Short mmCIF file of C-alpha atoms and ligand atoms in Angstrom, two decimals:
data_model
loop_
_atom_site.label_atom_id
_atom_site.label_comp_id
_atom_site.label_asym_id
_atom_site.label_seq_id
_atom_site.Cartn_x
_atom_site.Cartn_y
_atom_site.Cartn_z
CA MET A 20 -30.47 -11.93 -1.47
CA ASN A 21 -33.63 -13.13 0.25
CA LYS A 22 -34.90 -13.24 3.83
CA GLU A 23 -33.56 -16.79 4.29
CA SER A 24 -30.06 -15.97 2.95
CA ARG A 25 -27.13 -16.65 5.25
CA ILE A 26 -25.50 -13.23 5.43
CA TYR A 27 -21.99 -12.63 6.75
CA VAL A 28 -21.35 -9.04 7.93
CA ALA A 29 -17.56 -8.73 8.27
CA GLY A 30 -16.75 -5.96 10.76
CA HIS A 31 -20.18 -6.02 12.44
CA ARG A 32 -19.00 -4.04 15.50
CA GLY A 33 -17.67 -1.13 13.45
CA LEU A 34 -19.43 2.09 12.45
CA VAL A 35 -20.54 0.68 9.09
CA GLY A 36 -20.93 -3.00 9.99
CA SER A 37 -23.15 -2.23 13.00
CA ALA A 38 -25.35 0.01 10.83
CA ILE A 39 -25.62 -2.76 8.20
CA VAL A 40 -26.65 -5.25 10.92
CA ARG A 41 -29.33 -2.78 12.16
CA ALA A 42 -30.65 -2.27 8.63
CA LEU A 43 -30.70 -6.00 7.83
CA SER A 44 -32.47 -6.81 11.11
CA ASN A 45 -35.02 -4.01 10.57
CA GLN A 46 -35.79 -5.34 7.09
CA GLY A 47 -36.33 -8.90 8.31
CA TYR A 48 -33.07 -10.57 7.34
CA GLY A 49 -32.64 -13.01 10.22
CA ASN A 50 -29.71 -15.28 9.32
CA LEU A 51 -26.81 -13.03 10.17
CA ILE A 52 -23.30 -14.39 10.74
CA CYS A 53 -20.90 -12.21 12.70
CA ARG A 54 -17.45 -12.64 14.30
CA THR A 55 -15.37 -10.18 16.29
CA SER A 56 -11.67 -9.74 15.45
CA GLN A 57 -10.86 -11.59 18.68
CA GLU A 58 -12.90 -14.59 17.49
CA LEU A 59 -11.59 -14.47 13.92
CA ASP A 60 -8.58 -12.57 12.63
CA LEU A 61 -9.47 -11.88 9.02
CA ARG A 62 -5.79 -11.44 8.15
CA ASP A 63 -5.38 -15.19 8.67
CA ARG A 64 -6.45 -17.15 5.59
CA GLN A 65 -6.91 -20.45 7.42
CA GLN A 66 -9.31 -18.89 9.90
CA VAL A 67 -11.24 -17.25 7.06
CA ASP A 68 -11.47 -20.51 5.11
CA ARG A 69 -12.76 -22.29 8.20
CA LEU A 70 -15.54 -19.70 8.62
CA PHE A 71 -16.69 -20.05 5.00
CA SER A 72 -16.58 -23.87 5.05
CA GLU A 73 -18.47 -24.08 8.35
CA GLU A 74 -21.12 -21.40 7.83
CA HIS A 75 -22.40 -21.97 4.24
CA ILE A 76 -22.50 -18.24 3.57
CA ASP A 77 -24.70 -16.92 0.71
CA ILE A 78 -24.08 -13.17 0.98
CA VAL A 79 -21.15 -11.07 2.22
CA PHE A 80 -20.99 -7.42 3.33
CA LEU A 81 -17.24 -6.71 3.53
CA ALA A 82 -17.16 -3.91 6.14
CA ALA A 83 -14.07 -5.11 8.04
CA ALA A 84 -10.96 -3.03 7.49
CA LYS A 85 -8.23 -1.09 9.18
CA VAL A 86 -9.72 2.41 9.23
CA GLY A 87 -8.54 5.75 10.56
CA GLY A 88 -8.41 9.49 10.08
CA ILE A 89 -5.89 11.56 8.20
CA VAL A 90 -3.06 11.40 10.76
CA ALA A 91 -3.41 7.66 11.49
CA ASN A 92 -3.30 6.95 7.74
CA HIS A 93 -0.25 9.14 7.34
CA GLU A 94 1.68 7.69 10.30
CA TYR A 95 0.95 3.97 9.81
CA PRO A 96 0.82 3.42 6.02
CA ALA A 97 2.38 -0.06 6.25
CA ASP A 98 -0.31 -1.26 8.68
CA PHE A 99 -3.07 0.19 6.52
CA ILE A 100 -1.93 -1.39 3.25
CA ARG A 101 -0.96 -4.78 4.77
CA ASP A 102 -4.05 -5.34 6.91
CA ASN A 103 -6.47 -4.17 4.26
CA LEU A 104 -4.91 -6.18 1.45
CA LEU A 105 -4.94 -9.30 3.65
CA ILE A 106 -8.49 -8.88 4.96
CA GLN A 107 -10.10 -8.14 1.60
CA THR A 108 -8.05 -10.71 -0.37
CA ASN A 109 -8.84 -13.47 2.11
CA ILE A 110 -12.57 -12.72 2.14
CA ILE A 111 -13.02 -12.13 -1.59
CA ASP A 112 -11.16 -15.31 -2.55
CA ALA A 113 -12.76 -17.46 0.18
CA ALA A 114 -16.16 -16.17 -0.98
CA TYR A 115 -15.34 -17.31 -4.53
CA GLN A 116 -13.98 -20.70 -3.41
CA SER A 117 -17.10 -21.40 -1.37
CA GLY A 118 -19.61 -20.23 -4.02
CA VAL A 119 -20.99 -17.08 -2.31
CA GLU A 120 -23.88 -15.63 -4.37
CA LYS A 121 -23.15 -11.93 -3.92
CA LEU A 122 -20.61 -9.75 -2.13
CA LEU A 123 -20.44 -6.02 -1.41
CA PHE A 124 -16.99 -4.46 -1.04
CA LEU A 125 -16.67 -1.14 0.79
CA GLY A 126 -14.20 1.18 -0.87
CA SER A 127 -13.90 4.89 -0.13
CA THR A 128 -13.86 8.17 -2.05
CA CYS A 129 -10.15 8.48 -1.16
CA ILE A 130 -9.53 6.24 -4.20
CA TYR A 131 -10.05 9.28 -6.45
CA PRO A 132 -7.09 11.49 -7.44
CA LYS A 133 -6.25 14.26 -4.98
CA LEU A 134 -7.00 16.98 -7.51
CA ALA A 135 -9.78 15.30 -9.51
CA PRO A 136 -12.49 17.57 -10.98
CA GLN A 137 -15.49 18.07 -8.67
CA PRO A 138 -17.94 16.52 -8.11
CA LEU A 139 -16.14 13.15 -8.14
CA LYS A 140 -17.53 10.88 -10.82
CA GLU A 141 -16.92 7.14 -10.75
CA GLU A 142 -15.00 7.36 -14.04
CA TYR A 143 -12.23 9.45 -12.39
CA LEU A 144 -10.77 6.34 -10.75
CA MET A 145 -7.07 5.97 -11.71
CA THR A 146 -6.86 9.21 -13.68
CA GLY A 147 -4.29 10.99 -11.49
CA GLU A 148 -2.08 11.07 -8.40
CA LEU A 149 -3.54 10.05 -5.07
CA GLU A 150 -3.53 12.18 -1.90
CA ALA A 151 -0.24 11.41 -0.08
CA THR A 152 -1.70 11.10 3.45
CA ASN A 153 -3.81 8.07 2.49
CA GLU A 154 -2.07 6.63 -0.56
CA ALA A 155 -1.37 3.22 1.04
CA TYR A 156 -4.98 2.81 2.17
CA ALA A 157 -6.31 4.00 -1.19
CA VAL A 158 -4.08 1.59 -3.12
CA ALA A 159 -5.43 -1.30 -1.00
CA LYS A 160 -8.99 -0.13 -1.75
CA ILE A 161 -8.24 0.13 -5.49
CA ALA A 162 -6.82 -3.43 -5.36
CA GLY A 163 -10.09 -4.58 -3.73
CA ILE A 164 -12.17 -2.96 -6.47
CA THR A 165 -10.01 -4.49 -9.22
CA MET A 166 -10.14 -7.87 -7.50
CA CYS A 167 -13.96 -7.82 -7.43
CA GLN A 168 -14.10 -6.74 -11.09
CA SER A 169 -11.53 -9.39 -12.13
CA TYR A 170 -13.35 -12.20 -10.31
CA ASN A 171 -16.60 -11.11 -11.98
CA ARG A 172 -14.94 -11.20 -15.42
CA GLN A 173 -12.96 -14.41 -15.05
CA TYR A 174 -15.13 -16.44 -12.68
CA GLY A 175 -18.60 -14.99 -13.27
CA THR A 176 -19.06 -13.90 -9.65
CA ASN A 177 -21.51 -11.19 -8.58
CA TYR A 178 -19.40 -8.78 -6.55
CA ILE A 179 -20.18 -5.06 -6.30
CA SER A 180 -18.02 -2.21 -4.98
CA VAL A 181 -19.34 0.98 -3.39
CA MET A 182 -17.44 4.20 -2.65
CA PRO A 183 -18.86 5.96 0.39
CA THR A 184 -18.00 9.52 1.29
CA ASN A 185 -16.86 10.38 4.86
CA LEU A 186 -19.18 8.64 7.33
CA TYR A 187 -20.32 9.29 10.88
CA GLY A 188 -22.91 8.00 13.34
CA PRO A 189 -23.45 5.98 16.51
CA GLY A 190 -20.58 3.75 17.59
CA ASP A 191 -17.97 5.82 15.72
CA ASN A 192 -14.33 5.90 16.83
CA PHE A 193 -13.83 8.93 19.13
CA ASP A 194 -10.08 8.37 19.73
CA LEU A 195 -8.52 11.81 19.13
CA GLU A 196 -5.39 10.52 17.39
CA LYS A 197 -6.99 7.88 15.18
CA SER A 198 -10.52 9.06 14.44
CA HIS A 199 -12.00 11.03 11.56
CA VAL A 200 -12.77 14.73 11.84
CA LEU A 201 -16.46 14.64 12.79
CA PRO A 202 -16.21 12.40 15.88
CA ALA A 203 -12.93 14.13 16.85
CA LEU A 204 -14.52 17.59 16.77
CA LEU A 205 -17.67 16.41 18.59
CA ARG A 206 -15.48 15.08 21.39
CA LYS A 207 -13.12 18.07 21.52
CA VAL A 208 -15.95 20.61 21.58
CA HIS A 209 -17.88 18.57 24.16
CA GLU A 210 -14.82 18.35 26.45
CA ALA A 211 -14.06 22.07 25.99
CA GLN A 212 -17.67 22.85 26.96
CA GLU A 213 -17.52 20.57 30.02
CA GLN A 214 -14.18 21.98 31.18
CA GLN A 215 -15.04 25.57 30.16
CA LEU A 216 -11.96 25.84 27.93
CA PRO A 217 -11.68 29.04 25.83
CA GLN A 218 -10.34 27.34 22.66
CA VAL A 219 -10.58 24.15 20.64
CA GLU A 220 -7.81 23.04 18.27
CA ILE A 221 -8.76 22.18 14.70
CA TRP A 222 -6.19 20.44 12.52
CA GLY A 223 -5.14 22.14 9.30
CA THR A 224 -6.52 25.35 7.86
CA GLY A 225 -10.23 24.57 8.12
CA THR A 226 -10.63 25.22 4.38
CA PRO A 227 -10.79 21.59 3.10
CA ARG A 228 -14.29 20.50 2.20
CA ARG A 229 -15.80 17.11 3.02
CA GLU A 230 -19.16 15.44 2.51
CA PHE A 231 -20.67 13.62 5.51
CA LEU A 232 -23.11 10.73 5.28
CA HIS A 233 -24.82 9.13 8.28
CA ALA A 234 -23.93 5.42 8.69
CA ASP A 235 -27.65 4.47 8.72
CA ASP A 236 -28.09 6.11 5.31
CA LEU A 237 -24.98 4.30 4.07
CA ALA A 238 -26.31 0.95 5.34
CA ASP A 239 -29.65 1.60 3.67
CA ALA A 240 -27.86 2.35 0.39
CA CYS A 241 -25.77 -0.83 0.69
CA LEU A 242 -28.91 -2.98 1.15
CA PHE A 243 -30.62 -1.18 -1.71
CA LEU A 244 -27.67 -1.88 -4.03
CA MET A 245 -27.43 -5.52 -2.95
CA GLU A 246 -31.11 -5.91 -3.78
CA HIS A 247 -31.19 -3.84 -7.00
CA TYR A 248 -27.73 -3.51 -8.56
CA GLU A 249 -25.41 -5.87 -10.38
CA GLY A 250 -22.40 -4.74 -12.36
CA ASN A 251 -18.70 -4.13 -12.57
CA GLU A 252 -18.95 -0.35 -12.32
CA ILE A 253 -18.25 1.16 -8.91
CA VAL A 254 -21.04 3.24 -7.31
CA ASN A 255 -20.51 6.39 -5.19
CA ILE A 256 -22.58 6.78 -2.02
CA GLY A 257 -23.00 10.26 -0.56
CA THR A 258 -25.41 13.11 0.00
CA GLY A 259 -24.23 15.31 -2.88
CA GLU A 260 -23.58 18.23 -0.46
CA ASP A 261 -20.26 19.16 1.10
CA ILE A 262 -19.15 21.60 3.81
CA SER A 263 -15.84 23.17 4.88
CA ILE A 264 -14.17 21.86 8.05
CA ARG A 265 -14.51 25.37 9.54
CA ASP A 266 -18.29 25.34 8.92
CA LEU A 267 -18.58 21.79 10.26
CA ALA A 268 -16.86 22.99 13.45
CA SER A 269 -19.37 25.86 13.75
CA LEU A 270 -22.27 23.45 13.28
CA ILE A 271 -20.88 21.18 16.01
CA GLN A 272 -20.39 24.25 18.21
CA SER A 273 -24.10 25.06 17.85
CA VAL A 274 -25.16 21.45 18.56
CA VAL A 275 -23.02 21.29 21.72
CA GLY A 276 -23.80 24.89 22.75
CA TYR A 277 -20.11 25.84 23.08
CA GLN A 278 -19.21 29.56 23.17
CA GLY A 279 -15.39 29.39 22.81
CA GLU A 280 -13.14 29.89 19.79
CA PHE A 281 -11.35 27.67 17.29
CA LYS A 282 -7.59 27.66 16.83
CA PHE A 283 -6.27 26.22 13.56
CA ASN A 284 -3.11 24.09 13.85
CA THR A 285 -1.52 24.29 10.42
CA ASP A 286 1.27 21.88 11.44
CA LYS A 287 -1.35 19.15 10.87
CA PRO A 288 -2.21 18.12 7.29
CA ASP A 289 -5.22 19.35 5.33
CA GLY A 290 -5.31 16.34 3.02
CA THR A 291 -7.39 16.45 -0.14
CA PRO A 292 -8.82 19.96 -0.66
CA ARG A 293 -12.25 18.67 -1.63
CA LYS A 294 -14.13 15.35 -1.90
CA TRP A 295 -17.54 16.29 -3.23
CA VAL A 296 -19.28 13.20 -4.51
CA ASP A 297 -21.25 12.88 -7.73
CA VAL A 298 -24.21 10.73 -6.69
CA SER A 299 -26.10 10.85 -9.98
CA LYS A 300 -25.57 7.14 -10.70
CA LEU A 301 -27.00 6.15 -7.31
CA LYS A 302 -29.91 8.59 -7.73
CA SER A 303 -30.70 7.20 -11.17
CA LEU A 304 -30.86 3.73 -9.62
CA GLY A 305 -33.49 5.11 -7.19
CA TRP A 306 -31.70 5.89 -3.91
CA SER A 307 -31.05 9.20 -2.11
CA ALA A 308 -29.77 10.05 1.38
CA ARG A 309 -32.43 10.98 3.95
CA ILE A 310 -30.68 12.11 7.15
CA PRO A 311 -29.78 15.85 7.09
CA LEU A 312 -26.33 16.62 8.57
CA ILE A 313 -27.73 18.71 11.42
CA GLU A 314 -30.13 15.93 12.50
CA GLY A 315 -27.39 13.32 12.23
CA LEU A 316 -25.04 15.48 14.29
CA LYS A 317 -27.64 15.95 17.04
CA SER A 318 -28.42 12.24 17.31
CA THR A 319 -24.73 11.25 17.15
CA TYR A 320 -23.97 13.72 19.94
CA GLU A 321 -26.80 12.28 22.08
CA ASP A 322 -25.44 8.79 21.43
CA TYR A 323 -21.92 9.90 22.37
CA LYS A 324 -23.14 11.39 25.66
CA SER A 325 -25.07 8.22 26.57
CA GLU A 326 -21.94 6.13 25.80
CA LEU A 327 -19.97 8.35 28.17
CA GLN A 328 -22.60 7.83 30.88
CA THR A 329 -22.51 4.07 30.39
CA ILE A 330 -18.69 4.04 30.64
CA SER A 331 -18.68 6.19 33.81
CA LYS A 332 -21.21 3.90 35.60
N1 NDP B 401 -15.63 5.62 8.46
C1 NDP B 401 -15.61 6.26 7.29
O1 NDP B 401 -15.67 7.51 7.24
C2 NDP B 401 -15.52 5.49 6.02
C3 NDP B 401 -15.41 4.11 5.99
N2 NDP B 401 -15.34 3.45 4.78
C4 NDP B 401 -15.16 2.00 4.71
O2 NDP B 401 -16.18 1.32 5.41
C5 NDP B 401 -15.65 0.11 5.98
C6 NDP B 401 -15.96 0.07 7.47
O3 NDP B 401 -15.39 1.21 8.10
P1 NDP B 401 -15.79 1.62 9.60
O4 NDP B 401 -17.01 0.91 10.01
O5 NDP B 401 -15.73 3.10 9.65
O6 NDP B 401 -14.54 1.07 10.42
P2 NDP B 401 -14.48 0.66 11.96
O7 NDP B 401 -13.06 0.87 12.37
O8 NDP B 401 -15.55 1.33 12.73
O9 NDP B 401 -14.80 -0.90 11.94
C7 NDP B 401 -13.95 -1.79 11.29
C8 NDP B 401 -14.29 -3.20 11.70
O10 NDP B 401 -13.35 -4.06 11.08
C9 NDP B 401 -13.04 -5.11 11.97
N3 NDP B 401 -11.66 -5.54 11.77
C10 NDP B 401 -10.56 -4.79 11.60
N4 NDP B 401 -9.47 -5.57 11.49
C11 NDP B 401 -9.90 -6.85 11.61
C12 NDP B 401 -9.26 -8.11 11.59
N5 NDP B 401 -7.94 -8.22 11.44
N6 NDP B 401 -10.01 -9.22 11.75
C13 NDP B 401 -11.35 -9.12 11.92
N7 NDP B 401 -12.02 -7.97 11.92
C14 NDP B 401 -11.30 -6.84 11.78
C15 NDP B 401 -13.20 -4.57 13.38
O11 NDP B 401 -13.68 -5.64 14.17
P3 NDP B 401 -13.73 -5.66 15.79
O12 NDP B 401 -14.61 -4.52 16.20
O13 NDP B 401 -14.32 -6.97 16.12
O14 NDP B 401 -12.31 -5.48 16.27
C16 NDP B 401 -14.21 -3.45 13.21
O15 NDP B 401 -15.47 -3.81 13.68
C17 NDP B 401 -14.15 0.10 5.66
O16 NDP B 401 -13.92 -0.68 4.53
C18 NDP B 401 -13.86 1.55 5.36
O17 NDP B 401 -12.78 1.68 4.48
C19 NDP B 401 -15.41 4.12 3.59
C20 NDP B 401 -15.53 5.48 3.57
C21 NDP B 401 -15.58 6.27 4.77
C1 F7E B 402 -12.85 8.73 5.17
C2 F7E B 402 -11.49 9.22 4.80
O1 F7E B 402 -10.81 9.66 5.99
C3 F7E B 402 -9.45 10.09 5.86
O2 F7E B 402 -9.33 11.19 5.03
P1 F7E B 402 -9.88 12.63 5.40
O3 F7E B 402 -11.17 12.88 4.73
O4 F7E B 402 -8.81 13.62 5.13
O5 F7E B 402 -10.16 12.43 6.94
P2 F7E B 402 -10.31 13.13 8.32
O6 F7E B 402 -11.71 12.98 8.71
O7 F7E B 402 -9.30 12.59 9.27
O8 F7E B 402 -9.94 14.68 8.11
C4 F7E B 402 -10.72 15.55 7.33
C5 F7E B 402 -10.23 16.97 7.45
O9 F7E B 402 -10.52 17.44 8.77
C6 F7E B 402 -9.37 18.05 9.34
N1 F7E B 402 -9.43 18.01 10.80
C7 F7E B 402 -9.56 19.09 11.61
N2 F7E B 402 -9.51 18.74 12.91
C8 F7E B 402 -9.40 17.38 12.91
C9 F7E B 402 -9.31 16.45 13.97
O10 F7E B 402 -9.33 16.78 15.16
N3 F7E B 402 -9.22 15.12 13.60
C10 F7E B 402 -9.21 14.72 12.29
N4 F7E B 402 -9.13 13.39 12.00
N5 F7E B 402 -9.26 15.61 11.27
C11 F7E B 402 -9.35 16.92 11.58
C12 F7E B 402 -8.22 17.28 8.70
O11 F7E B 402 -7.00 17.99 8.83
C13 F7E B 402 -8.72 17.14 7.27
O12 F7E B 402 -8.48 18.33 6.57
C14 F7E B 402 -8.62 8.98 5.32
O13 F7E B 402 -8.58 7.98 6.25
C15 F7E B 402 -9.18 8.46 4.02
O14 F7E B 402 -8.51 7.32 3.68
C16 F7E B 402 -10.67 8.22 4.05
O15 F7E B 402 -11.20 7.35 3.40
#
């Protein structure tokens, strides 16, 4: 990858894709190719082939996917497996057919078994049963990883796969039914504060533990790996520190300045008990996360409030 490379960021309006575009622009990569889902439906192979034949793409960041929180994954498994298999298969194969130099595929730490030993090492892939709430999504991600590895072996391509932990940041999805926990709790606590509500509902027991990485750190890691890593082995991306959902809620409470209480709705699923990421491979390559959770929460909350102001104008 060099500063003249023609770089396609699939999913450039999403949480991850927009952070990758910011990072590429900040580092002087000027030839960026982007399409919204309205302009190009990545589930349609003909449309994908047309993009690759017209744009002479050198590099691909595959950050387009159907993404959602625990309940969305659980309720719409068919949509998650179909859309993700189509999007990633179309892009990976079109990239091969058109001679793309290098591609980065975004997986997720949900590919690891539900009860894998902690912290999650890359070698735990396919060593046990997946978490039921996101099995369909995880199977699609595992297919994407295997597809990249198989193309590398058979066709000599240079495709890498990264497994980020739970992400957050500006431009996240704040829809209460479909989003992940961090944006959902920021919104719920903010609205409870505004409306002076005494309680905020938290799904599940509050005991599951998750690791949260800011999207700008993730994007920085993706660029670093595209510049410095080649290989068939998957690479975890995280901070190496996790937190319980209950403690995350308390942290958000302090950021928003909310005085009310939390009520735990145990009719909602907990999901995987823990997803603590082993980041030793990434560290040994020379990269570590920089944005502390509390700082990332504060800036994401400020961003959320400015978005609300823009919408209300
Ligand atoms: N968010 C997280 O916590 C984590 C995310 N990841 C992975 O990172 C990647 C990006 O996730 P994230 O940024 O959070 O997701 P978002 O939902 O924020 O963004 C996804 C993007 O994909 C695009 N997209 C979806 N369907 C189509 C389609 N049919 N055709 C064209 N474009 C489409 C959307 O485009 P448009 O806006 O134009 O509609 C959107 O910009 C995914 O692979 C995800 O699995 C991994 C671990 C954690
Ligand atoms: C990134 C990752 O994201 C998903 O897996 P998940 O980590 O379980 O995601 P989540 O952020 O939705 O929940 C984390 C925890 O938080 C609890 N929780 C409390 N209150 C709310 C709440 O209000 N909303 C949500 N969404 N969760 C809540 C919730 O019950 C759970 O215990 C998959 O898409 C998976 O495929 C994937 O890759």
